[in-house]
Amino acid sequence: MAKKATDIPTPVIRRLSRYLALMQYLCKKNMNWVSSQKVARHLGLTSVTVRQDLKYLDFTGVGKRGYDTTGLKSTLIKFFSADIDNSAIIVGAGHLGQALIQHKEFLTQGFKICAVCDVNPEIIGTKAGPLVVQSTDDLQDIVRENKIQIGIIAVPREEAQQVADQLILAGINGLLNLSPEHLASRRTVPVVDVRMIDSLRELVYKIKKTTGL
Amino acid sequence: MAKKATDIPTPVIRRLSRYLALMQYLCKKNMNWVSSQKVARHLGLTSVTVRQDLKYLDFTGVGKRGYDTTGLKSTLIKFFSADIDNSAIIVGAGHLGQALIQHKEFLTQGFKICAVCDVNPEIIGTKAGPLVVQSTDDLQDIVRENKIQIGIIAVPREEAQQVADQLILAGINGLLNLSPEHLASRRTVPVVDVRMIDSLRELVYKIKKTTGL
DNA sequence: TAGATTGTTAATCGATTAACAATC
DNA sequence: TAGATTGTTAATCGATTAACAATC
C-alpha cells in the first residue's frame, strides 16, 4: 500500500481529536461558528497550526466567519469513527481496569467496553460494573466471538507482552498499552502507549526547571 | 533565568524516564552492562538516539562494553528525584482517582499520594485505600500544610480548570491533568496532560490505516 | 592487536511558524 | 467597500539519523 493522502502525522491526529472534543463543547453551548484563532486560544496552540491541521480533512472554513462547529464536529466524528461504538476488551481487572470499565466518557466518545478478563481466580466471575470478569485463559475465544477490535492492556508489566501476544493471535486490530512495558511486534498491529509514570517524571523535570535548577 | 544546560527537549526527557525503568529491570536481573543497541532494541528506538540522549546526562559509557546499568540507574534516579517521595494530592475520588490511590507503582517510582479530596459529600470521610477522602473546600489548606508539590487532576472536565486554579493559588508546583480539558495559566505552573481518549482515537486512526483505507 | 562500541559533528527529515495572497 | 479570516507556499526550527573518528 503506497503512502496515501490519509497519511497524517501523529501530532496532527492528536490535535484533531482535541478539536473534536472542543466542537462537541461548542455545539452544546450553541456556538455555531469558531475562528482558528479561538480554537488556538482554547487549546494552547497557534491559529496557523489549527488551519494547517484542518487542511488534512476535506473541510473548509468560511471567509470572515471561521468554521461551522456542527459541520466540523460531524466531519471529525466520521474521521475517527466516533459514532460506531468501537468494541474493546480490558485485560486486567485490577484497580485501573475496574476504573476504566466504569468510565462513562468512553461510551460517549464511541468506545464500548465489551469484556474484561483477569488471571486471578478470586475475581473471575465477580461483577465489574455491568460486566462479569472472565478468565484470561478464554481471552482468544472472547475476542473472536465478539469480534473485538481494541485490546486495552491494564496488567502488570511482567504480563503485558504475553497478553499482547495472545490478543494479536486472536486477531485484535490494535492495542492501547497502559503498562510501562514496551510491546514488541508493532509491525503487525498498531500499539499506542499511555505512560503515566513517564508523564509524572516529565512533570518533575519541568518543575525543577521552573523553580530554578 | 537564561537557557541552561538543563534545558533538555521533552522527547528526550520522556525517553530518559524509560531508560530508568529499563535499568531497574536490568539491575534486578543482575545484568551489569548494556549497549546502546540493546537499549534501543528493548524500547523500539535506534542506538544513536540512545547515545545522543545519554549525552545530556553527565554519564559516559565504556569502550566496548557499553553502559554500567547500576551507575546509569543511580544517575537517572538522581536526575528525576526518584528517591525522594515526591508528594502528590489527587483531586477527584471517582473510579479513576481511587484506582490511582491503590496503584503501587507510584510509590516504587518515587511518588507519594498524601491526600485525596472530592466535592461529593457522600464520599467525604470515607476511606480510599489508606487515605480518608477530604473535602475539596479544604484543598488549599491541605496543600499548604503538607507542602504538597504535585496536583493530580482526576475530576470531570467541567471542574478541571477551577480545581487547577485552586491548586495553583495554594502554591502547588506542578499539575498532572487527567481530564480532557486544556488548562490555562501554564506560565506560572507546569502542566503535563495525559489524554486517554486522544490516545484511543490515535489508535483508531492507525488501525484504519493498517487495515486498508 | 582487532573488533566492538562509544562520542560527536554534519546531514536529513519532519513539524511548526511566518508571510501573504485569496475570499467572503 | 473594508476588515477579518481562511488557505497556501516558503522559511525556520527542532529532532532524528548518518557518518565516522576516538576509545577501550
CSV table of C-alpha atoms (C1' of nucleotides) in Angstrom, one decimal:
chain,number,residue,atom,x,y,z
A,1,MET,CA,0.0,0.0,0.0
A,2,ALA,CA,1.5,3.3,-1.1
A,3,LYS,CA,1.7,6.4,1.0
A,4,LYS,CA,-1.8,7.8,0.8
A,5,ALA,CA,-3.4,11.1,1.3
A,6,THR,CA,-4.6,9.6,4.6
A,7,ASP,CA,-1.1,9.6,5.9
A,8,ILE,CA,-1.4,12.2,8.6
A,9,PRO,CA,1.4,12.9,11.1
A,10,THR,CA,0.7,11.7,14.7
A,11,PRO,CA,0.8,15.1,16.3
A,12,VAL,CA,-1.8,16.3,13.9
A,13,ILE,CA,-4.0,13.3,14.7
A,14,ARG,CA,-3.9,14.0,18.4
A,15,ARG,CA,-4.8,17.6,17.8
A,16,LEU,CA,-7.7,16.6,15.5
A,17,SER,CA,-9.0,14.6,18.4
A,18,ARG,CA,-8.8,17.6,20.7
A,19,TYR,CA,-10.7,19.7,18.0
A,20,LEU,CA,-13.4,17.1,18.2
A,21,ALA,CA,-13.8,17.4,21.9
A,22,LEU,CA,-13.9,21.2,21.6
A,23,MET,CA,-16.5,21.1,18.8
A,24,GLN,CA,-18.7,18.9,21.0
A,25,TYR,CA,-18.4,21.5,23.7
A,26,LEU,CA,-19.1,24.5,21.5
A,27,CYS,CA,-22.1,22.8,19.8
A,28,LYS,CA,-23.6,22.1,23.2
A,29,LYS,CA,-23.2,25.8,24.0
A,30,ASN,CA,-24.9,26.7,20.7
A,31,MET,CA,-21.9,28.5,19.3
A,32,ASN,CA,-22.3,27.9,15.6
A,33,TRP,CA,-19.0,29.5,14.4
A,34,VAL,CA,-15.5,29.5,15.6
A,35,SER,CA,-12.3,31.0,14.2
A,36,SER,CA,-9.0,29.3,14.0
A,37,GLN,CA,-7.7,31.8,16.5
A,38,LYS,CA,-10.4,31.0,19.1
A,39,VAL,CA,-9.7,27.3,18.7
A,40,ALA,CA,-6.0,28.0,19.2
A,41,ARG,CA,-6.6,30.0,22.3
A,42,HIS,CA,-8.8,27.3,23.8
A,43,LEU,CA,-6.2,24.6,23.3
A,44,GLY,CA,-3.0,26.4,23.7
A,45,LEU,CA,-1.9,26.4,20.0
A,46,THR,CA,-1.4,28.9,17.3
A,47,SER,CA,-4.1,29.7,14.7
A,48,VAL,CA,-1.8,28.7,11.8
A,49,THR,CA,-1.4,25.3,13.3
A,50,VAL,CA,-5.1,24.9,13.5
A,51,ARG,CA,-5.7,25.9,9.9
A,52,GLN,CA,-2.9,23.7,8.7
A,53,ASP,CA,-4.3,20.7,10.6
A,54,LEU,CA,-7.8,21.2,9.2
A,55,LYS,CA,-6.4,21.2,5.7
A,56,TYR,CA,-5.9,17.4,6.2
A,57,LEU,CA,-9.7,17.0,6.4
A,58,ASP,CA,-11.9,17.8,3.4
A,59,PHE,CA,-13.5,20.6,5.4
A,60,THR,CA,-13.1,24.3,4.6
A,61,GLY,CA,-13.9,27.3,6.6
A,62,VAL,CA,-15.8,30.4,5.5
A,63,GLY,CA,-14.3,33.9,4.8
A,64,LYS,CA,-14.7,36.1,7.8
A,65,ARG,CA,-16.8,33.8,10.0
A,66,GLY,CA,-14.4,30.9,10.5
A,67,TYR,CA,-15.6,27.3,10.8
A,68,ASP,CA,-19.0,25.8,11.2
A,69,THR,CA,-18.8,24.0,14.5
A,70,THR,CA,-21.6,21.4,13.8
A,71,GLY,CA,-20.1,20.6,10.4
A,72,LEU,CA,-16.6,20.3,11.7
A,73,LYS,CA,-17.9,18.1,14.5
A,74,SER,CA,-19.6,15.7,12.1
A,75,THR,CA,-16.5,15.6,9.9
A,76,LEU,CA,-14.3,14.7,12.8
A,77,ILE,CA,-16.8,12.1,14.2
A,78,LYS,CA,-16.8,10.4,10.8
A,79,PHE,CA,-13.0,10.7,10.5
A,80,PHE,CA,-12.5,9.0,13.9
A,81,SER,CA,-15.5,6.6,13.6
A,82,ALA,CA,-16.6,8.1,16.8
A,83,ASP,CA,-20.3,7.2,16.1
A,84,ILE,CA,-19.7,3.5,15.7
A,85,ASP,CA,-19.1,2.1,19.2
A,86,ASN,CA,-15.6,0.7,18.6
A,87,SER,CA,-15.5,-2.5,20.7
A,88,ALA,CA,-12.8,-3.0,23.3
A,89,ILE,CA,-11.7,-5.6,25.8
A,90,ILE,CA,-9.9,-4.7,29.0
A,91,VAL,CA,-7.3,-7.2,30.2
A,92,GLY,CA,-6.6,-6.9,33.9
A,93,ALA,CA,-9.4,-6.2,36.3
A,94,GLY,CA,-7.3,-4.6,39.0
A,95,HIS,CA,-8.0,-1.1,40.2
A,96,LEU,CA,-7.1,0.6,36.9
A,97,GLY,CA,-9.1,-1.9,34.8
A,98,GLN,CA,-12.1,-1.5,37.1
A,99,ALA,CA,-11.9,2.3,36.9
A,100,LEU,CA,-11.8,2.2,33.1
A,101,ILE,CA,-14.9,-0.1,32.9
A,102,GLN,CA,-16.9,2.5,34.9
A,103,HIS,CA,-15.5,5.4,33.0
A,104,LYS,CA,-18.5,6.9,31.2
A,105,GLU,CA,-16.5,9.1,28.8
A,106,PHE,CA,-15.5,6.0,26.7
A,107,LEU,CA,-19.1,5.3,25.7
A,108,THR,CA,-19.9,8.9,24.9
A,109,GLN,CA,-16.8,9.1,22.8
A,110,GLY,CA,-17.6,6.0,20.7
A,111,PHE,CA,-15.9,3.2,22.6
A,112,LYS,CA,-17.7,0.2,24.0
A,113,ILE,CA,-16.1,-2.0,26.6
A,114,CYS,CA,-17.5,-5.4,25.8
A,115,ALA,CA,-15.5,-7.6,28.1
A,116,VAL,CA,-13.0,-7.8,30.9
A,117,CYS,CA,-10.7,-10.6,31.9
A,118,ASP,CA,-8.2,-11.4,34.6
A,119,VAL,CA,-5.9,-14.2,35.7
A,120,ASN,CA,-6.8,-14.0,39.4
A,121,PRO,CA,-9.3,-16.9,40.1
A,122,GLU,CA,-10.7,-15.0,43.1
A,123,ILE,CA,-12.2,-12.2,41.0
A,124,ILE,CA,-13.1,-14.3,37.9
A,125,GLY,CA,-16.9,-14.5,37.9
A,126,THR,CA,-17.4,-11.4,40.0
A,127,LYS,CA,-19.1,-8.3,38.7
A,128,ALA,CA,-17.1,-5.3,37.4
A,129,GLY,CA,-19.6,-2.6,36.6
A,130,PRO,CA,-22.1,-4.0,34.1
A,131,LEU,CA,-19.7,-6.8,33.2
A,132,VAL,CA,-18.6,-10.2,34.6
A,133,VAL,CA,-14.9,-10.8,34.9
A,134,GLN,CA,-13.9,-13.7,32.7
A,135,SER,CA,-10.7,-15.8,32.7
A,136,THR,CA,-7.7,-14.6,30.7
A,137,ASP,CA,-7.5,-18.3,29.5
A,138,ASP,CA,-10.5,-17.6,27.4
A,139,LEU,CA,-9.2,-14.4,26.1
A,140,GLN,CA,-8.8,-15.6,22.5
A,141,ASP,CA,-12.3,-17.0,22.3
A,142,ILE,CA,-13.9,-13.9,23.7
A,143,VAL,CA,-12.1,-11.7,21.2
A,144,ARG,CA,-13.0,-13.9,18.3
A,145,GLU,CA,-16.7,-14.4,19.2
A,146,ASN,CA,-17.4,-10.8,19.9
A,147,LYS,CA,-15.2,-9.5,17.0
A,148,ILE,CA,-13.5,-7.1,19.4
A,149,GLN,CA,-11.2,-4.6,17.8
A,150,ILE,CA,-9.3,-2.9,20.5
A,151,GLY,CA,-7.4,-4.5,23.4
A,152,ILE,CA,-6.7,-2.4,26.5
A,153,ILE,CA,-3.8,-3.7,28.5
A,154,ALA,CA,-4.1,-3.0,32.2
A,155,VAL,CA,-2.0,-5.7,33.6
A,156,PRO,CA,1.4,-5.5,35.5
A,157,ARG,CA,4.4,-5.0,33.3
A,158,GLU,CA,5.5,-8.7,33.5
A,159,GLU,CA,2.3,-10.0,32.0
A,160,ALA,CA,2.0,-7.3,29.4
A,161,GLN,CA,3.9,-8.8,26.5
A,162,GLN,CA,2.3,-12.2,26.9
A,163,VAL,CA,-1.2,-10.7,26.9
A,164,ALA,CA,-0.3,-8.7,23.8
A,165,ASP,CA,0.8,-11.8,22.0
A,166,GLN,CA,-2.5,-13.6,22.9
A,167,LEU,CA,-4.6,-10.6,21.7
A,168,ILE,CA,-2.7,-10.4,18.5
A,169,LEU,CA,-3.1,-14.1,17.9
A,170,ALA,CA,-6.8,-13.8,18.4
A,171,GLY,CA,-6.9,-11.2,15.7
A,172,ILE,CA,-7.2,-7.9,17.6
A,173,ASN,CA,-6.8,-4.8,15.4
A,174,GLY,CA,-5.0,-2.6,17.8
A,175,LEU,CA,-3.7,-2.2,21.4
A,176,LEU,CA,-3.8,0.5,24.0
A,177,ASN,CA,-0.9,-0.2,26.4
A,178,LEU,CA,-1.3,1.2,29.9
A,179,SER,CA,1.6,-0.8,31.2
A,180,PRO,CA,5.2,0.6,31.3
A,181,GLU,CA,6.4,-2.4,29.2
A,182,HIS,CA,7.4,-1.7,25.6
A,183,LEU,CA,5.4,-4.1,23.4
A,184,ALA,CA,7.1,-5.8,20.5
A,185,SER,CA,5.5,-6.8,17.2
A,186,ARG,CA,4.3,-3.4,16.3
A,187,ARG,CA,4.6,-4.2,12.7
A,188,THR,CA,1.5,-6.4,12.6
A,189,VAL,CA,-0.7,-4.5,15.0
A,190,PRO,CA,-0.6,-0.8,15.9
A,191,VAL,CA,0.1,0.0,19.6
A,192,VAL,CA,-0.4,3.2,21.4
A,193,ASP,CA,1.2,3.7,24.8
A,194,VAL,CA,-0.2,5.7,27.7
A,195,ARG,CA,2.7,6.2,30.1
A,196,MET,CA,1.5,7.7,33.3
A,197,ILE,CA,4.8,7.3,35.2
A,198,ASP,CA,6.8,8.9,32.4
A,199,SER,CA,4.3,11.8,32.3
A,200,LEU,CA,4.8,12.3,36.1
A,201,ARG,CA,8.6,12.3,35.6
A,202,GLU,CA,8.3,14.8,32.8
A,203,LEU,CA,6.4,17.0,35.2
A,204,VAL,CA,9.1,16.6,37.9
A,205,TYR,CA,11.7,17.7,35.4
A,206,LYS,CA,9.6,20.7,34.4
A,207,ILE,CA,9.0,21.7,38.0
A,208,LYS,CA,12.8,21.6,38.7
A,209,LYS,CA,13.3,23.8,35.7
A,210,THR,CA,10.8,26.4,36.6
A,211,THR,CA,11.7,26.6,40.3
A,212,GLY,CA,15.3,27.2,39.3
A,213,LEU,CA,17.8,24.4,38.6
B,1,MET,CA,16.9,32.7,34.1
B,2,ALA,CA,18.9,32.1,30.9
B,3,LYS,CA,18.7,28.9,28.9
B,4,LYS,CA,20.6,26.4,30.8
B,5,ALA,CA,22.4,23.2,30.1
B,6,THR,CA,19.5,21.7,31.9
B,7,ASP,CA,17.2,22.6,29.0
B,8,ILE,CA,16.5,19.1,27.6
B,9,PRO,CA,13.8,18.6,24.9
B,10,THR,CA,10.7,16.9,26.1
B,11,PRO,CA,11.0,13.8,23.8
B,12,VAL,CA,14.4,13.2,25.4
B,13,ILE,CA,13.1,13.6,28.9
B,14,ARG,CA,10.4,11.0,28.2
B,15,ARG,CA,12.9,8.6,26.9
B,16,LEU,CA,15.2,9.1,29.8
B,17,SER,CA,12.3,8.1,32.0
B,18,ARG,CA,12.0,4.9,30.0
B,19,TYR,CA,15.7,4.2,30.3
B,20,LEU,CA,15.3,4.4,34.1
B,21,ALA,CA,12.6,1.8,34.0
B,22,LEU,CA,14.8,-0.4,31.9
B,23,MET,CA,17.8,0.0,34.1
B,24,GLN,CA,15.7,-1.0,37.1
B,25,TYR,CA,14.7,-4.1,35.3
B,26,LEU,CA,18.2,-5.0,34.1
B,27,CYS,CA,19.7,-4.4,37.6
B,28,LYS,CA,17.1,-6.8,39.1
B,29,LYS,CA,18.2,-9.4,36.5
B,30,ASN,CA,21.8,-8.8,37.5
B,31,MET,CA,22.8,-7.6,34.1
B,32,ASN,CA,25.7,-5.2,34.8
B,33,TRP,CA,26.4,-3.9,31.3
B,34,VAL,CA,24.1,-2.9,28.4
B,35,SER,CA,25.0,-1.5,25.0
B,36,SER,CA,23.1,1.4,23.4
B,37,GLN,CA,22.0,-1.1,20.7
B,38,LYS,CA,20.4,-3.4,23.3
B,39,VAL,CA,18.6,-0.5,25.0
B,40,ALA,CA,17.3,0.6,21.6
B,41,ARG,CA,16.0,-2.9,20.8
B,42,HIS,CA,14.3,-3.1,24.2
B,43,LEU,CA,12.5,0.2,23.7
B,44,GLY,CA,11.9,0.4,19.9
B,45,LEU,CA,14.5,3.1,19.3
B,46,THR,CA,17.8,3.4,17.4
B,47,SER,CA,21.2,3.1,19.1
B,48,VAL,CA,22.2,6.6,18.0
B,49,THR,CA,19.2,8.1,19.7
B,50,VAL,CA,20.0,6.4,22.9
B,51,ARG,CA,23.6,7.6,22.9
B,52,GLN,CA,22.6,11.1,22.0
B,53,ASP,CA,20.1,11.1,24.8
B,54,LEU,CA,22.6,9.9,27.4
B,55,LYS,CA,24.9,12.7,26.4
B,56,TYR,CA,22.5,15.1,28.2
B,57,LEU,CA,23.4,13.4,31.5
B,58,ASP,CA,26.9,13.6,32.8
B,59,PHE,CA,27.3,9.9,32.4
B,60,THR,CA,29.6,8.2,29.9
B,61,GLY,CA,29.8,4.6,28.7
B,62,VAL,CA,32.8,2.4,28.4
B,63,GLY,CA,34.5,1.4,25.2
B,64,LYS,CA,33.4,-2.0,24.0
B,65,ARG,CA,31.2,-2.9,27.0
B,66,GLY,CA,28.5,-0.2,26.9
B,67,TYR,CA,26.9,1.3,29.9
B,68,ASP,CA,27.1,0.3,33.6
B,69,THR,CA,23.4,-0.4,34.4
B,70,THR,CA,23.7,0.3,38.1
B,71,GLY,CA,25.5,3.6,37.6
B,72,LEU,CA,23.1,4.7,34.9
B,73,LYS,CA,20.2,3.8,37.2
B,74,SER,CA,21.6,5.9,40.0
B,75,THR,CA,22.2,8.8,37.7
B,76,LEU,CA,18.7,8.7,36.4
B,77,ILE,CA,17.2,8.3,39.8
B,78,LYS,CA,19.0,11.4,40.9
B,79,PHE,CA,18.1,13.3,37.7
B,80,PHE,CA,14.4,12.6,38.3
B,81,SER,CA,14.5,12.8,42.1
B,82,ALA,CA,13.0,9.4,42.1
B,83,ASP,CA,14.4,8.6,45.5
B,84,ILE,CA,12.7,11.5,47.3
B,85,ASP,CA,8.9,10.5,47.6
B,86,ASN,CA,7.6,13.5,45.6
B,87,SER,CA,4.3,14.4,47.4
B,88,ALA,CA,1.1,14.5,45.4
B,89,ILE,CA,-2.6,15.1,46.0
B,90,ILE,CA,-5.4,13.5,44.0
B,91,VAL,CA,-8.4,15.7,43.4
B,92,GLY,CA,-11.4,13.7,42.4
B,93,ALA,CA,-12.1,10.4,44.2
B,94,GLY,CA,-14.1,8.8,41.5
B,95,HIS,CA,-13.2,5.5,39.9
B,96,LEU,CA,-10.0,6.8,38.3
B,97,GLY,CA,-8.9,8.7,41.4
B,98,GLN,CA,-9.5,5.6,43.6
B,99,ALA,CA,-7.5,3.4,41.2
B,100,LEU,CA,-4.6,5.8,41.3
B,101,ILE,CA,-4.5,5.8,45.1
B,102,GLN,CA,-4.2,2.0,45.1
B,103,HIS,CA,-1.7,2.0,42.3
B,104,LYS,CA,1.5,0.7,43.9
B,105,GLU,CA,3.8,1.7,41.1
B,106,PHE,CA,3.6,5.3,42.1
B,107,LEU,CA,5.3,4.6,45.4
B,108,THR,CA,8.0,2.4,44.0
B,109,GLN,CA,8.8,5.1,41.5
B,110,GLY,CA,9.2,7.9,44.0
B,111,PHE,CA,5.7,9.4,44.2
B,112,LYS,CA,3.7,9.5,47.4
B,113,ILE,CA,0.0,10.2,47.3
B,114,CYS,CA,-0.5,12.2,50.5
B,115,ALA,CA,-4.2,13.2,50.2
B,116,VAL,CA,-7.4,12.8,48.2
B,117,CYS,CA,-10.3,15.1,48.0
B,118,ASP,CA,-13.7,15.3,46.4
B,119,VAL,CA,-16.8,17.5,46.2
B,120,ASN,CA,-19.3,14.8,46.7
B,121,PRO,CA,-20.5,14.9,50.4
B,122,GLU,CA,-21.5,11.3,50.3
B,123,ILE,CA,-17.9,10.1,49.9
B,124,ILE,CA,-16.1,12.7,52.0
B,125,GLY,CA,-15.0,11.0,55.2
B,126,THR,CA,-14.9,7.5,53.6
B,127,LYS,CA,-11.8,5.5,53.2
B,128,ALA,CA,-9.9,5.3,49.9
B,129,GLY,CA,-7.1,2.9,50.3
B,130,PRO,CA,-5.0,4.1,53.2
B,131,LEU,CA,-6.4,7.6,53.0
B,132,VAL,CA,-9.6,9.4,54.0
B,133,VAL,CA,-11.4,11.4,51.4
B,134,GLN,CA,-11.3,15.1,52.4
B,135,SER,CA,-13.5,18.0,51.1
B,136,THR,CA,-12.3,19.9,48.1
B,137,ASP,CA,-13.3,23.0,50.1
B,138,ASP,CA,-10.2,22.4,52.2
B,139,LEU,CA,-8.0,21.8,49.3
B,140,GLN,CA,-5.8,24.9,49.7
B,141,ASP,CA,-5.2,24.2,53.4
B,142,ILE,CA,-4.3,20.6,52.7
B,143,VAL,CA,-1.8,21.5,50.1
B,144,ARG,CA,-0.2,24.2,52.2
B,145,GLU,CA,0.0,22.3,55.4
B,146,ASN,CA,1.5,19.2,53.8
B,147,LYS,CA,3.7,21.2,51.4
B,148,ILE,CA,2.3,19.1,48.5
B,149,GLN,CA,4.2,19.5,45.3
B,150,ILE,CA,2.1,17.8,42.6
B,151,GLY,CA,-1.6,18.0,42.0
B,152,ILE,CA,-3.2,15.2,40.1
B,153,ILE,CA,-6.5,16.3,38.5
B,154,ALA,CA,-9.0,13.4,38.2
B,155,VAL,CA,-12.2,15.3,38.1
B,156,PRO,CA,-14.7,15.7,35.2
B,157,ARG,CA,-13.8,18.3,32.5
B,158,GLU,CA,-16.2,20.9,33.8
B,159,GLU,CA,-14.4,21.1,37.2
B,160,ALA,CA,-10.9,20.8,36.0
B,161,GLN,CA,-10.0,24.4,35.4
B,162,GLN,CA,-11.4,25.5,38.7
B,163,VAL,CA,-9.6,22.8,40.6
B,164,ALA,CA,-6.4,23.8,38.8
B,165,ASP,CA,-6.8,27.5,39.8
B,166,GLN,CA,-7.3,26.5,43.4
B,167,LEU,CA,-4.2,24.3,43.4
B,168,ILE,CA,-2.1,27.0,41.8
B,169,LEU,CA,-3.4,29.5,44.4
B,170,ALA,CA,-2.4,27.1,47.2
B,171,GLY,CA,1.2,27.1,45.8
B,172,ILE,CA,1.3,23.7,44.0
B,173,ASN,CA,4.5,23.2,41.9
B,174,GLY,CA,3.0,21.3,39.0
B,175,LEU,CA,-0.1,19.6,37.7
B,176,LEU,CA,-0.8,16.3,36.1
B,177,ASN,CA,-4.0,16.7,34.2
B,178,LEU,CA,-6.1,13.5,33.5
B,179,SER,CA,-9.1,15.4,32.3
B,180,PRO,CA,-9.7,16.3,28.6
B,181,GLU,CA,-9.8,20.0,29.4
B,182,HIS,CA,-7.0,22.2,28.4
B,183,LEU,CA,-5.8,24.0,31.5
B,184,ALA,CA,-4.9,27.7,31.2
B,185,SER,CA,-2.1,29.5,33.2
B,186,ARG,CA,0.7,27.3,32.1
B,187,ARG,CA,3.1,30.1,32.5
B,188,THR,CA,3.1,30.0,36.3
B,189,VAL,CA,2.9,26.3,36.9
B,190,PRO,CA,4.0,23.4,34.5
B,191,VAL,CA,1.1,21.1,33.4
B,192,VAL,CA,1.5,17.7,31.8
B,193,ASP,CA,-1.6,16.2,30.2
B,194,VAL,CA,-2.5,12.5,30.0
B,195,ARG,CA,-5.1,12.2,27.3
B,196,MET,CA,-6.5,8.7,27.2
B,197,ILE,CA,-9.4,9.4,24.8
B,198,ASP,CA,-7.0,11.1,22.4
B,199,SER,CA,-4.7,8.0,22.6
B,200,LEU,CA,-7.6,5.8,21.8
B,201,ARG,CA,-8.5,7.9,18.8
B,202,GLU,CA,-5.0,7.9,17.6
B,203,LEU,CA,-5.2,4.1,17.8
B,204,VAL,CA,-8.4,4.0,15.8
B,205,TYR,CA,-6.8,6.1,13.1
B,206,LYS,CA,-3.7,3.8,13.0
B,207,ILE,CA,-6.0,0.7,12.8
B,208,LYS,CA,-7.8,2.2,9.8
B,209,LYS,CA,-4.5,2.9,8.1
B,210,THR,CA,-3.2,-0.6,8.6
B,211,THR,CA,-6.3,-2.4,7.7
B,212,GLY,CA,-6.5,-0.5,4.4
B,213,LEU,CA,-8.2,2.8,3.7
C,1,DT,C1',46.1,-6.2,18.1
C,2,DA,C1',41.3,-6.4,16.3
C,3,DG,C1',36.7,-5.6,16.9
C,4,DA,C1',33.1,-3.7,19.1
C,5,DT,C1',31.1,0.2,20.9
C,6,DT,C1',31.0,5.0,22.4
C,7,DG,C1',31.0,10.0,21.3
C,8,DT,C1',30.3,13.8,18.2
C,9,DT,C1',29.8,16.6,14.0
C,10,DA,C1',27.2,17.1,9.9
C,11,DA,C1',23.1,15.9,7.1
C,12,DT,C1',18.5,14.8,6.8
C,13,DC,C1',13.9,14.7,7.9
C,14,DG,C1',9.6,16.4,9.7
C,15,DA,C1',6.8,19.7,12.0
C,16,DT,C1',5.8,24.4,13.2
C,17,DT,C1',5.7,29.1,12.1
C,18,DA,C1',6.0,33.3,9.1
C,19,DA,C1',4.4,35.8,5.2
C,20,DC,C1',1.0,37.0,2.3
C,21,DA,C1',-2.5,36.3,-1.3
C,22,DA,C1',-7.4,34.9,-1.8
C,23,DT,C1',-12.0,35.3,-0.1
C,24,DC,C1',-16.3,36.3,2.0
D,1,DT,C1',-16.3,48.6,0.3
D,2,DA,C1',-13.3,47.5,4.3
D,3,DG,C1',-11.9,44.2,7.5
D,4,DA,C1',-11.4,39.9,9.2
D,5,DT,C1',-10.3,35.4,8.4
D,6,DT,C1',-9.1,31.5,5.6
D,7,DG,C1',-5.8,28.9,2.6
D,8,DT,C1',-1.1,28.0,0.9
D,9,DT,C1',3.7,28.5,-0.1
D,10,DA,C1',8.1,29.3,1.8
D,11,DA,C1',11.2,29.8,5.8
D,12,DT,C1',12.5,28.3,10.2
D,13,DC,C1',13.1,25.5,13.8
D,14,DG,C1',14.0,21.2,16.2
D,15,DA,C1',14.6,16.3,16.5
D,16,DT,C1',16.4,12.2,14.4
D,17,DT,C1',19.6,9.8,11.8
D,18,DA,C1',24.0,9.1,9.1
D,19,DA,C1',28.9,9.1,9.0
D,20,DC,C1',33.0,8.4,11.1
D,21,DA,C1',36.7,9.3,14.3
D,22,DA,C1',38.0,8.1,19.2
D,23,DT,C1',38.4,4.6,22.6
D,24,DC,C1',38.8,0.5,25.4
